[in-house]
Short mmCIF file of C-alpha atoms in Angstrom, two decimals:
data_model
loop_
_atom_site.label_atom_id
_atom_site.label_comp_id
_atom_site.label_asym_id
_atom_site.label_seq_id
_atom_site.Cartn_x
_atom_site.Cartn_y
_atom_site.Cartn_z
CA MET A 91 -22.94 -67.01 -77.52
CA GLU A 92 -20.36 -65.40 -79.76
CA ALA A 93 -17.40 -63.62 -78.46
CA GLY A 94 -18.46 -59.81 -78.33
CA GLU A 95 -22.24 -60.52 -78.29
CA PRO A 96 -24.00 -58.39 -75.65
CA VAL A 97 -24.87 -60.39 -72.31
CA SER A 98 -27.96 -59.92 -70.20
CA VAL A 99 -26.58 -58.83 -66.81
CA PRO A 100 -28.83 -59.56 -63.74
CA PRO A 101 -29.49 -56.94 -61.32
CA SER A 102 -27.19 -56.39 -58.34
CA SER A 103 -29.74 -57.41 -55.76
CA LEU A 104 -29.57 -60.99 -57.38
CA LEU A 105 -25.91 -61.42 -56.92
CA ARG A 106 -24.70 -63.44 -53.87
CA PRO A 107 -20.99 -63.03 -52.41
CA VAL A 108 -18.59 -65.91 -53.83
CA ARG A 109 -15.79 -67.07 -51.55
CA PRO A 110 -13.06 -68.00 -54.18
CA ALA A 111 -10.23 -70.50 -53.40
CA ALA A 112 -7.35 -69.14 -51.44
CA ARG A 113 -4.80 -70.68 -53.99
CA MET A 114 -4.13 -69.17 -57.43
CA THR A 115 -5.16 -71.57 -60.25
CA SER A 116 -2.53 -72.11 -62.75
CA THR A 117 -3.74 -69.87 -65.32
CA ASP A 118 -3.91 -67.02 -62.80
CA ALA A 119 -0.31 -67.92 -61.85
CA LEU A 120 0.70 -67.29 -65.50
CA PHE A 121 -0.31 -63.68 -65.38
CA TRP A 122 1.45 -63.15 -62.07
CA TYR A 123 4.75 -64.69 -62.91
CA ALA A 124 4.61 -63.14 -66.60
CA GLU A 125 5.36 -59.55 -64.86
CA SER A 126 8.68 -60.78 -63.02
CA ALA A 127 9.70 -62.84 -66.16
CA LEU A 128 9.22 -59.96 -68.60
CA PRO A 129 10.01 -56.64 -66.73
CA THR A 130 8.57 -55.02 -69.92
CA LEU A 131 5.28 -56.24 -69.41
CA ARG A 132 2.34 -54.70 -67.75
CA PRO A 133 -0.40 -57.45 -67.26
CA ILE A 134 -3.12 -55.04 -66.46
CA ILE A 135 -6.55 -54.63 -68.21
CA GLY A 136 -8.20 -51.35 -67.98
CA GLY A 137 -11.83 -50.18 -68.43
CA LEU A 138 -12.59 -46.23 -69.04
CA PHE A 139 -16.40 -45.38 -67.94
CA VAL A 140 -17.38 -42.22 -69.72
CA LEU A 141 -20.14 -40.87 -67.54
CA ASP A 142 -22.89 -38.18 -68.49
CA ARG A 143 -22.23 -36.26 -65.37
CA ALA A 144 -20.29 -36.38 -61.95
CA PRO A 145 -21.44 -39.25 -59.73
CA ASP A 146 -22.62 -38.87 -56.26
CA TRP A 147 -19.67 -39.67 -54.13
CA GLY A 148 -21.63 -41.07 -51.18
CA ARG A 149 -23.55 -43.40 -53.49
CA ALA A 150 -20.25 -44.31 -55.27
CA GLU A 151 -18.66 -45.24 -51.87
CA GLY A 152 -21.84 -47.51 -51.37
CA ALA A 153 -21.47 -49.04 -54.58
CA TRP A 154 -17.88 -50.03 -53.81
CA ASP A 155 -18.80 -51.33 -50.34
CA ALA A 156 -21.32 -53.72 -52.07
CA ALA A 157 -18.71 -54.60 -54.64
CA PHE A 158 -16.44 -55.58 -51.61
CA ALA A 159 -19.15 -57.89 -49.85
CA LEU A 160 -19.71 -59.65 -53.41
CA LEU A 161 -16.54 -59.97 -54.33
CA PRO A 162 -14.06 -60.38 -51.37
CA ARG A 163 -11.05 -60.85 -53.62
CA LEU A 164 -11.06 -57.31 -54.14
CA ARG A 165 -9.82 -56.88 -50.57
CA GLU A 166 -7.33 -59.54 -51.18
CA ARG A 167 -3.57 -59.24 -51.92
CA VAL A 168 -1.07 -61.85 -52.98
CA VAL A 169 1.55 -63.92 -50.82
CA GLU A 170 3.99 -65.99 -52.37
CA VAL A 171 4.86 -69.42 -51.11
CA PRO A 172 8.41 -69.79 -49.60
CA LEU A 173 11.04 -70.26 -52.00
CA HIS A 174 8.66 -70.07 -54.65
CA LEU A 175 7.74 -73.80 -54.52
CA GLY A 176 4.33 -73.69 -55.43
CA LEU A 177 1.48 -71.37 -56.59
CA PRO A 178 1.01 -67.90 -54.66
CA GLU A 179 -1.98 -67.40 -52.22
CA TRP A 180 -4.82 -64.88 -51.92
CA VAL A 181 -5.20 -63.65 -48.64
CA GLU A 182 -7.27 -61.05 -46.72
CA ASP A 183 -5.22 -57.64 -46.54
CA SER A 184 -5.47 -56.77 -42.86
CA HIS A 185 -4.36 -53.06 -43.73
CA PHE A 186 -6.84 -52.67 -46.44
CA ASP A 187 -7.73 -49.01 -47.06
CA ARG A 188 -10.36 -47.98 -49.43
CA SER A 189 -9.18 -44.55 -49.78
CA TYR A 190 -5.81 -45.88 -51.36
CA HIS A 191 -7.51 -47.66 -54.13
CA LEU A 192 -10.36 -45.17 -54.85
CA ARG A 193 -8.68 -41.99 -56.27
CA ARG A 194 -9.88 -38.56 -57.45
CA LEU A 195 -8.36 -36.62 -60.01
CA ALA A 196 -9.38 -33.67 -62.42
CA LEU A 197 -8.60 -32.86 -65.94
CA PRO A 198 -7.30 -29.61 -66.66
CA GLU A 199 -9.07 -27.03 -69.01
CA PRO A 200 -10.70 -27.75 -71.43
CA GLY A 201 -11.13 -31.29 -70.40
CA ARG A 202 -11.46 -32.86 -74.03
CA LEU A 203 -11.42 -36.50 -74.57
CA ARG A 204 -7.72 -36.50 -76.07
CA GLN A 205 -6.62 -35.27 -72.44
CA LEU A 206 -8.82 -37.93 -70.75
CA LEU A 207 -7.00 -40.56 -73.03
CA ASP A 208 -3.48 -39.35 -72.38
CA LEU A 209 -4.00 -39.49 -68.58
CA VAL A 210 -5.30 -42.91 -68.63
CA ALA A 211 -2.38 -44.02 -71.00
CA THR A 212 0.01 -43.04 -68.11
CA LEU A 213 -2.09 -44.49 -65.49
CA LEU A 214 -2.40 -47.90 -67.66
CA ALA A 215 1.53 -48.36 -67.86
CA THR A 216 2.24 -47.80 -64.30
CA PRO A 217 2.57 -50.75 -62.20
CA LEU A 218 0.22 -51.73 -59.35
CA ASP A 219 1.56 -52.16 -55.88
CA HIS A 220 1.93 -55.90 -55.26
CA GLU A 221 1.67 -55.57 -51.18
CA ARG A 222 -2.00 -54.44 -51.85
CA PRO A 223 -5.18 -55.64 -53.42
CA LEU A 224 -4.31 -55.66 -57.09
CA TRP A 225 -6.48 -52.84 -58.76
CA GLU A 226 -6.98 -49.10 -58.50
CA ALA A 227 -9.92 -46.96 -59.55
CA TYR A 228 -9.56 -43.33 -60.37
CA TRP A 229 -12.47 -40.77 -60.70
CA ILE A 230 -11.76 -38.15 -63.07
CA ASP A 231 -13.56 -34.91 -63.01
CA ARG A 232 -14.06 -31.74 -65.34
CA LEU A 233 -14.37 -33.73 -68.64
CA GLU A 234 -15.76 -31.29 -70.99
CA GLY A 235 -19.76 -30.98 -71.16
CA GLY A 236 -20.08 -31.48 -67.36
CA ARG A 237 -19.33 -34.91 -67.66
CA ALA A 238 -16.91 -37.32 -65.70
CA ALA A 239 -15.02 -40.45 -66.12
CA LEU A 240 -13.81 -43.64 -64.12
CA PHE A 241 -10.72 -45.49 -64.92
CA LEU A 242 -10.65 -49.01 -63.52
CA LYS A 243 -7.42 -50.98 -63.68
CA LEU A 244 -6.98 -54.68 -62.48
CA HIS A 245 -3.82 -56.95 -62.57
CA HIS A 246 -4.87 -59.96 -65.14
CA CYS A 247 -4.15 -62.37 -62.40
CA LEU A 248 -7.23 -61.11 -60.57
CA VAL A 249 -9.42 -61.10 -63.31
CA ASP A 250 -10.11 -61.84 -67.20
CA GLY A 251 -11.94 -59.53 -69.60
CA VAL A 252 -15.22 -61.56 -69.34
CA GLY A 253 -14.93 -61.55 -65.49
CA ALA A 254 -14.45 -58.16 -65.03
CA VAL A 255 -18.06 -57.51 -66.45
CA ALA A 256 -19.12 -59.04 -62.96
CA ILE A 257 -17.32 -55.99 -61.64
CA LEU A 258 -19.31 -53.63 -63.73
CA ASN A 259 -22.61 -55.33 -62.67
CA ALA A 260 -21.66 -55.17 -59.02
CA LEU A 261 -20.73 -51.46 -59.46
CA THR A 262 -23.89 -50.12 -61.62
CA GLN A 263 -27.81 -50.33 -61.83
CA ARG A 264 -30.23 -50.42 -64.67
CA HIS A 265 -31.75 -47.13 -63.78
CA ARG A 266 -30.38 -43.76 -62.82
CA ASP A 267 -32.43 -43.42 -59.21
CA ALA A 268 -31.64 -47.29 -58.28
CA GLU A 269 -29.44 -47.42 -55.15
CA PRO A 270 -26.62 -49.89 -54.89
CA PRO A 271 -27.41 -52.98 -52.72
CA ARG A 272 -26.76 -52.54 -49.15
CA LEU A 273 -24.14 -55.04 -48.39
CA PRO A 274 -21.57 -53.61 -45.92
CA PHE A 275 -18.66 -55.73 -46.52
CA ASP A 276 -17.20 -58.08 -43.49
CA PRO A 277 -13.56 -58.06 -42.98
CA GLN A 278 -13.80 -61.69 -42.06
CA ALA A 279 -15.18 -62.80 -45.16
CA GLY A 280 -11.85 -63.33 -47.13
CA SER A 281 -9.14 -65.83 -46.90
CA PRO A 282 -7.21 -65.52 -43.58
CA SER A 283 -3.75 -64.61 -43.60
CA PRO A 284 -1.32 -67.63 -42.79
CA SER A 285 0.69 -67.22 -39.79
CA GLY A 286 4.05 -68.10 -40.96
CA ALA A 287 6.30 -69.92 -43.49
CA LEU A 288 6.07 -73.32 -41.99
CA GLU A 289 2.39 -72.83 -42.04
CA ARG A 290 2.27 -71.93 -45.63
CA LEU A 291 4.49 -74.53 -46.55
CA ALA A 292 1.96 -77.34 -44.72
CA GLY A 293 -0.69 -75.59 -46.60
CA LEU A 294 1.27 -76.01 -49.88
CA ALA A 295 1.94 -79.70 -49.43
CA LEU A 296 -1.54 -80.48 -48.72
CA ASP A 297 -2.73 -78.57 -51.76
CA ASN A 298 -0.21 -80.13 -53.84
CA GLY A 299 -1.33 -83.61 -52.19
CA ARG A 300 -4.88 -82.95 -53.18
CA GLN A 301 -4.02 -81.82 -56.57
CA SER A 302 -1.95 -85.07 -57.00
CA VAL A 303 -4.66 -87.07 -55.95
CA ARG A 304 -6.96 -85.32 -58.13
CA LEU A 305 -4.93 -86.09 -61.42
CA ALA A 306 -4.36 -89.52 -60.46
CA TRP A 307 -8.20 -90.16 -59.87
CA ARG A 308 -8.56 -88.62 -63.18
CA ALA A 309 -6.14 -90.99 -64.94
CA ALA A 310 -7.40 -94.05 -62.81
CA LEU A 311 -10.96 -93.49 -63.99
CA ALA A 312 -9.91 -92.60 -67.74
CA PRO A 313 -10.31 -96.47 -68.83
CA ALA A 314 -13.58 -96.97 -67.28
CA ARG A 315 -15.03 -93.59 -68.75
CA ALA A 316 -13.71 -94.91 -72.22
CA LEU A 317 -15.18 -98.30 -71.67
CA ARG A 318 -18.57 -96.92 -70.96
CA HIS A 319 -18.49 -93.93 -73.50
CA PRO A 320 -16.21 -95.11 -76.15
CA ALA A 321 -17.11 -92.74 -78.76
CA ALA A 322 -17.35 -89.75 -76.51
CA SER A 323 -14.06 -90.80 -74.87
CA ALA A 324 -12.40 -91.28 -78.53
CA GLU A 325 -13.74 -87.67 -79.62
CA ARG A 326 -12.55 -86.16 -76.32
CA ALA A 327 -9.11 -87.70 -76.72
CA TRP A 328 -8.68 -86.71 -80.58
CA ARG A 329 -9.98 -83.08 -79.84
CA THR A 330 -7.29 -83.02 -76.89
CA ALA A 331 -4.48 -84.16 -78.94
CA ARG A 332 -5.58 -81.76 -82.08
CA GLY A 333 -5.61 -78.93 -79.47
CA ILE A 334 -2.27 -79.78 -78.00
CA GLY A 335 -0.79 -80.24 -81.72
CA GLY A 336 -2.18 -76.72 -82.62
CA VAL A 337 -0.24 -75.23 -79.74
CA VAL A 338 2.83 -77.13 -80.76
CA ALA A 339 2.56 -76.02 -84.21
CA GLU A 340 1.84 -72.19 -83.01
CA LEU A 341 5.28 -72.71 -80.98
CA ALA A 342 7.23 -74.21 -83.51
CA ALA A 343 5.93 -71.84 -86.54
CA ALA A 344 8.85 -69.28 -87.46
CA ARG A 345 8.69 -66.17 -85.67
CA VAL A 346 7.57 -63.04 -87.53
CA SER A 347 9.63 -59.76 -87.07
CA ASP A 348 7.44 -56.46 -87.49
CA PRO A 349 9.71 -53.82 -89.15
CA LEU A 350 7.71 -51.12 -86.97
CA ALA A 351 8.44 -52.74 -83.55
CA ARG A 352 10.84 -50.77 -81.55
CA SER A 353 12.83 -52.57 -78.52
CA GLY A 354 13.78 -50.32 -75.51
CA ALA A 355 10.91 -48.04 -76.29
CA GLY A 356 9.65 -48.26 -72.81
CA LEU A 357 5.88 -48.75 -71.93
CA SER A 358 4.70 -45.31 -72.69
CA ARG A 359 1.38 -45.59 -75.04
CA ARG A 360 -0.87 -43.75 -77.03
CA LEU A 361 -4.46 -44.54 -76.51
CA ASP A 362 -7.47 -43.99 -79.15
CA VAL A 363 -11.03 -45.05 -79.17
CA VAL A 364 -13.34 -45.93 -81.89
CA ARG A 365 -17.59 -46.73 -81.39
CA ILE A 366 -19.14 -48.98 -84.01
CA PRO A 367 -22.99 -49.65 -84.09
CA PHE A 368 -23.37 -53.36 -83.09
CA GLU A 369 -25.95 -53.82 -85.57
CA ARG A 370 -23.73 -52.95 -88.29
CA LEU A 371 -21.22 -55.50 -87.46
CA VAL A 372 -24.33 -58.08 -87.38
CA ARG A 373 -25.23 -57.06 -90.91
CA ILE A 374 -21.77 -57.55 -92.01
CA LYS A 375 -21.15 -61.07 -90.56
CA ALA A 376 -24.60 -61.99 -91.37
CA ALA A 377 -24.19 -61.33 -95.26
CA LEU A 378 -20.73 -63.06 -95.26
CA GLY A 379 -21.86 -65.79 -93.32
CA VAL A 380 -18.97 -65.57 -90.75
CA THR A 381 -18.49 -64.87 -87.18
CA LEU A 382 -18.20 -61.45 -85.52
CA ASN A 383 -14.50 -62.42 -84.65
CA ASP A 384 -13.86 -62.87 -88.19
CA VAL A 385 -15.24 -59.74 -89.36
CA VAL A 386 -12.95 -57.82 -86.74
CA LEU A 387 -9.63 -59.96 -87.51
CA THR A 388 -10.27 -59.46 -91.14
CA THR A 389 -10.58 -55.92 -90.72
CA LEU A 390 -7.77 -55.75 -88.61
CA ALA A 391 -5.36 -57.34 -91.43
CA ALA A 392 -6.85 -54.93 -94.14
CA THR A 393 -5.87 -51.88 -91.49
CA LEU A 394 -2.31 -53.42 -90.77
CA ASP A 395 -1.94 -54.06 -94.45
CA ALA A 396 -2.63 -50.46 -95.54
CA TYR A 397 -0.82 -49.05 -92.77
CA HIS A 398 2.27 -50.68 -93.36
CA ARG A 399 2.08 -49.82 -96.93
CA GLU A 400 1.77 -46.14 -96.14
CA ARG A 401 5.03 -46.55 -94.10
CA GLY A 402 6.83 -48.33 -97.02
CA VAL A 403 7.07 -51.74 -95.37
CA ARG A 404 6.02 -54.96 -96.91
CA ILE A 405 5.40 -57.86 -94.54
CA PRO A 406 3.35 -60.82 -95.36
CA ARG A 407 1.68 -61.78 -92.06
CA LEU A 408 1.85 -60.78 -88.25
CA ASN A 409 0.93 -63.16 -85.67
CA CYS A 410 -2.26 -61.97 -83.43
CA MET A 411 -2.89 -63.42 -80.10
CA VAL A 412 -6.74 -64.02 -79.71
CA PRO A 413 -7.93 -64.85 -76.20
CA MET A 414 -11.05 -67.28 -75.95
CA ASN A 415 -13.28 -67.47 -73.14
CA LEU A 416 -13.61 -70.73 -71.57
CA ARG A 417 -16.03 -70.05 -68.91
CA SER A 418 -19.23 -72.34 -68.58
CA GLN A 419 -22.72 -70.86 -67.87
CA SER A 420 -22.62 -72.55 -64.44
CA GLU A 421 -19.53 -70.67 -63.13
CA ARG A 422 -20.42 -68.74 -59.88
CA ASP A 423 -17.00 -67.28 -59.40
CA PRO A 424 -16.63 -64.35 -61.47
CA LEU A 425 -12.98 -63.24 -60.80
CA GLY A 426 -9.95 -65.39 -61.86
CA ASN A 427 -9.17 -66.28 -65.44
CA ARG A 428 -10.78 -68.82 -67.56
CA VAL A 429 -9.51 -67.92 -70.70
CA GLY A 430 -7.16 -69.61 -73.21
CA THR A 431 -5.46 -68.11 -76.38
CA PHE A 432 -4.81 -68.91 -79.97
CA HIS A 433 -2.69 -67.24 -82.79
CA ILE A 434 -3.96 -66.30 -86.07
CA ALA A 435 -1.53 -65.41 -88.98
CA LEU A 436 -3.31 -62.14 -89.95
CA PRO A 437 -2.85 -62.03 -93.80
CA LEU A 438 -1.49 -58.84 -94.84
CA HIS A 439 -0.59 -59.08 -98.48
CA GLU A 440 -3.90 -60.68 -99.80
CA ARG A 441 -5.06 -58.18 -102.50
CA SER A 442 -8.27 -60.28 -102.77
CA PHE A 443 -11.14 -59.60 -100.11
CA GLU A 444 -12.23 -63.03 -100.48
CA GLN A 445 -8.89 -64.83 -100.25
CA ARG A 446 -8.27 -62.66 -96.96
CA LEU A 447 -11.73 -63.23 -95.54
CA ARG A 448 -11.09 -67.16 -96.20
CA ARG A 449 -7.52 -67.34 -94.64
CA VAL A 450 -8.80 -65.65 -91.41
CA THR A 451 -12.02 -67.86 -91.30
CA GLU A 452 -10.05 -71.21 -91.82
CA GLN A 453 -7.98 -70.43 -88.88
CA THR A 454 -10.46 -69.34 -86.57
CA ARG A 455 -12.64 -72.37 -87.27
CA ALA A 456 -9.59 -74.67 -87.04
CA ALA A 457 -8.95 -73.15 -83.40
CA LYS A 458 -12.46 -73.60 -82.53
CA GLN A 459 -12.96 -77.24 -83.61
CA ASP A 460 -9.63 -78.44 -81.80
CA ARG A 461 -10.27 -76.17 -78.80
CA ARG A 462 -6.74 -75.07 -79.19
CA GLY A 463 -7.62 -72.03 -76.39
CA ALA A 464 -8.11 -74.58 -74.00
CA ALA A 465 -4.96 -76.42 -74.45
CA LEU A 466 -2.77 -73.87 -72.68
CA PRO A 467 -4.83 -73.96 -69.42
CA PHE A 468 -4.63 -77.78 -69.88
CA LEU A 469 -0.98 -77.81 -70.11
CA ALA A 470 -0.52 -75.35 -67.01
CA GLN A 471 -2.39 -77.81 -64.65
CA PRO A 472 0.56 -80.08 -64.22
CA LEU A 473 2.97 -76.93 -63.63
CA ALA A 474 1.03 -76.39 -60.30
CA LEU A 475 2.93 -79.08 -58.84
CA LEU A 476 6.32 -77.13 -59.96
CA PRO A 477 8.26 -74.26 -58.77
CA GLY A 478 7.38 -70.72 -60.07
CA LEU A 479 10.16 -70.78 -62.41
CA ALA A 480 8.22 -73.16 -64.86
CA PHE A 481 5.54 -70.73 -65.20
CA ARG A 482 7.90 -67.94 -65.89
CA TRP A 483 9.51 -69.86 -68.60
CA MET A 484 5.98 -70.52 -69.88
CA ALA A 485 4.81 -66.99 -69.67
CA ARG A 486 8.04 -65.73 -71.58
CA GLY A 487 7.65 -68.25 -74.58
CA ALA A 488 3.93 -67.45 -74.83
CA LEU A 489 4.46 -63.73 -75.53
CA SER A 490 7.66 -64.24 -77.64
CA ARG A 491 6.18 -64.76 -80.87
CA VAL A 492 3.21 -62.43 -80.64
CA ASN A 493 3.18 -59.28 -82.74
CA LEU A 494 -0.34 -57.73 -81.44
CA VAL A 495 -3.25 -58.81 -79.44
CA CYS A 496 -6.82 -58.62 -80.32
CA THR A 497 -9.32 -59.24 -77.82
CA ASN A 498 -13.49 -59.33 -78.07
CA VAL A 499 -15.25 -58.92 -74.92
CA PRO A 500 -19.24 -59.68 -74.56
CA GLY A 501 -20.47 -56.56 -72.29
CA PRO A 502 -24.01 -55.59 -71.10
CA GLY A 503 -26.48 -55.00 -73.86
CA GLU A 504 -28.41 -52.25 -71.62
CA ARG A 505 -27.45 -49.05 -70.35
CA ARG A 506 -25.96 -48.83 -67.16
CA TYR A 507 -25.74 -46.11 -64.35
CA LEU A 508 -23.27 -45.49 -61.59
CA ALA A 509 -24.01 -43.66 -58.49
CA GLY A 510 -26.73 -41.78 -60.47
CA ALA A 511 -24.29 -40.97 -63.58
CA GLY A 512 -24.92 -42.70 -66.72
CA VAL A 513 -22.31 -44.74 -68.46
CA GLU A 514 -22.17 -43.10 -72.01
CA ALA A 515 -19.57 -45.37 -73.24
CA LEU A 516 -17.21 -48.20 -71.80
CA TYR A 517 -13.80 -48.28 -73.60
CA PRO A 518 -11.59 -51.60 -72.81
CA PHE A 519 -7.72 -51.66 -72.80
CA VAL A 520 -5.20 -54.71 -72.60
CA SER A 521 -1.99 -55.20 -71.16
CA VAL A 522 0.84 -52.92 -72.26
CA VAL A 523 4.02 -54.81 -73.73
CA GLU A 524 7.34 -53.02 -74.74
CA GLY A 525 8.11 -53.98 -78.32
CA MET A 526 4.39 -54.79 -79.53
CA PRO A 527 3.37 -51.94 -81.64
CA LEU A 528 -0.49 -52.42 -81.20
CA ALA A 529 -3.15 -54.02 -79.09
CA VAL A 530 -6.83 -53.79 -79.59
CA ALA A 531 -9.96 -54.68 -77.37
CA LEU A 532 -13.48 -54.73 -77.98
CA LEU A 533 -16.40 -54.27 -75.80
CA SER A 534 -20.08 -54.57 -76.44
CA TYR A 535 -21.99 -52.18 -74.60
CA ALA A 536 -25.64 -50.70 -74.91
CA GLY A 537 -25.84 -51.14 -78.86
CA SER A 538 -22.28 -50.48 -79.64
CA VAL A 539 -18.88 -52.05 -79.84
CA GLU A 540 -16.47 -49.96 -78.27
CA VAL A 541 -13.02 -50.12 -79.30
CA GLY A 542 -9.67 -49.59 -77.37
CA ILE A 543 -6.62 -48.85 -79.62
CA ASP A 544 -3.29 -49.20 -77.73
CA THR A 545 -0.40 -48.08 -79.75
CA ASP A 546 3.57 -47.60 -79.25
CA PRO A 547 4.16 -43.99 -80.23
CA GLU A 548 7.82 -44.88 -81.49
CA ALA A 549 6.35 -47.68 -83.77
CA ILE A 550 3.29 -45.77 -84.77
CA PRO A 551 3.75 -42.05 -84.49
CA ASP A 552 0.61 -41.29 -86.24
CA PRO A 553 -2.14 -43.76 -84.57
CA HIS A 554 -5.07 -41.35 -85.69
CA ARG A 555 -4.25 -43.16 -88.95
CA VAL A 556 -4.68 -46.60 -87.41
CA ALA A 557 -8.14 -45.60 -86.30
CA SER A 558 -9.06 -43.80 -89.60
CA LEU A 559 -7.87 -47.08 -91.77
CA PHE A 560 -9.64 -49.27 -89.39
CA GLU A 561 -12.92 -47.27 -90.20
CA GLN A 562 -12.32 -47.46 -93.87
CA SER A 563 -11.21 -51.17 -94.01
CA LEU A 564 -14.60 -51.67 -92.20
CA GLY A 565 -16.46 -49.87 -94.61
CA ALA A 566 -14.91 -51.56 -97.77
CA LEU A 567 -15.88 -55.03 -95.79
CA GLU A 568 -19.49 -53.81 -95.39
CA GLN A 569 -19.62 -52.64 -99.11
CA ARG A 570 -18.42 -56.25 -100.19
CA SER A 571 -20.99 -57.80 -97.78
CA ALA A 572 -23.92 -55.61 -99.18
CA ARG A 573 -23.14 -56.64 -102.75
CA ARG A 574 -22.81 -60.44 -101.57
CA SER A 575 -26.43 -59.74 -100.00
CA ALA A 576 -27.54 -58.17 -103.32
CA ARG A 577 -26.48 -60.92 -105.38
CA SER A 578 -27.94 -63.49 -103.06
CA ALA A 579 -31.35 -61.55 -103.18
CA ARG A 580 -31.18 -61.69 -106.89
CA ARG A 581 -30.58 -65.61 -107.22
CA VAL A 582 -33.21 -66.00 -104.46
CA ALA A 583 -36.01 -63.87 -106.24
CA PRO A 584 -38.25 -65.44 -108.80
CA ARG A 585 -38.29 -63.67 -112.43
CA GLY A 586 -41.20 -61.58 -113.23
CA GLY A 587 -41.55 -60.09 -109.67
CA VAL A 588 -42.65 -61.12 -106.14
CA ARG A 589 -42.54 -64.79 -105.50
CA PRO A 590 -46.28 -65.72 -104.65
CA ALA A 591 -47.21 -67.29 -101.26
CA ARG A 592 -47.21 -70.90 -100.67
CA ARG A 593 -50.27 -72.71 -99.82
CA ALA A 594 -50.38 -74.18 -96.31
#
């Protein structure tokens, strides 16, 4: 399944509670330590649910209780290992207070979408309390037209974009009148809190011992696997080497300074949204013979080229971080991070449409072939045996060469309902970083692709132009794809009319 394509969401009644591991994974720890390594970073992902009416509060609380039962991590907080000698742990929050995390707000009159987005921008830039479970939900009333909204913000160490769809599934139903599953959460279902520093150190030693044995066992079995399956082992080793080589090349590449970026501008942001019919993107990618991600990245490159030219700035390329989903179909734990990243040098100064598309597709195909996105989690595994300082260094290095972020997440293909309120739209937003002018997130939902655009107002004082230019660039790409389809149809069609049917 391609990134961004809708997924089929099973009914909430088919879900079963998942008890995740108590200690963070290496990838989760990267996001946890990134916040302390870079105080100008908010590693938070957000989802803005636009509802066709105010939900029933009693049913909404029941939906959250079901989510707590299905996903115990929502009731757990992070505990550091003494002296930061190992990965942090998830433990049950003995003071968990549902009312702290579920908050109610109201927009001032007239309750327009612009007012809602400005409120959400402030909430997105506000840090989460590290002494509590790392998420907050805001019910927002008085949206014009008798509508309402829900803004859900989660720390990135808790979940990635694809995993966040599991929370959506636990909260919502397929029909307006459907009741959430009655699953009263058990306070004992989470990971128990260790009693003291000595117990945590003993647990750390045990976990490190298991990890060391696991790594040593894999290394010992590698020669036997190579002898038994030489071709597959050689292919795997070659792909791993290429992936690591790709990461090294990205780290060694020259940094690109965006003239629009403003250091010291703080974390205030302006949020904008765009809706695109999913079938429109499907037609474009099919006509061009590329992927949906290629369409999005090529459109983004054309958008930034046009915007920089309007500002009187000429820059040949920008480094774009693109997350890659690494989840397998068999994984049951929906939370945590199964995500890697790779970088795309967006070609801004390519006048030729074909050349710009070719530059993008060459890079995305190379990243997929060598599985470069999986190399970062692979390299992070040995760091689990090292102090947290190593993760802070790795997190700082991963973001230092990034000019913007573009992520594309597959969401549910059907309309969902939350406590009797229909979800009209679901806009995604990604982490806020000072000095990064732009971040774009896409989520497929119910026949549309919802786009969340996050801009630094000092770097981009007219963000409506970014949204407008994105639509214009997509339209130009659509026209090119239509002409290419027409040329292909003319080459296929026989002379003199309709091709006669073949005999069986």
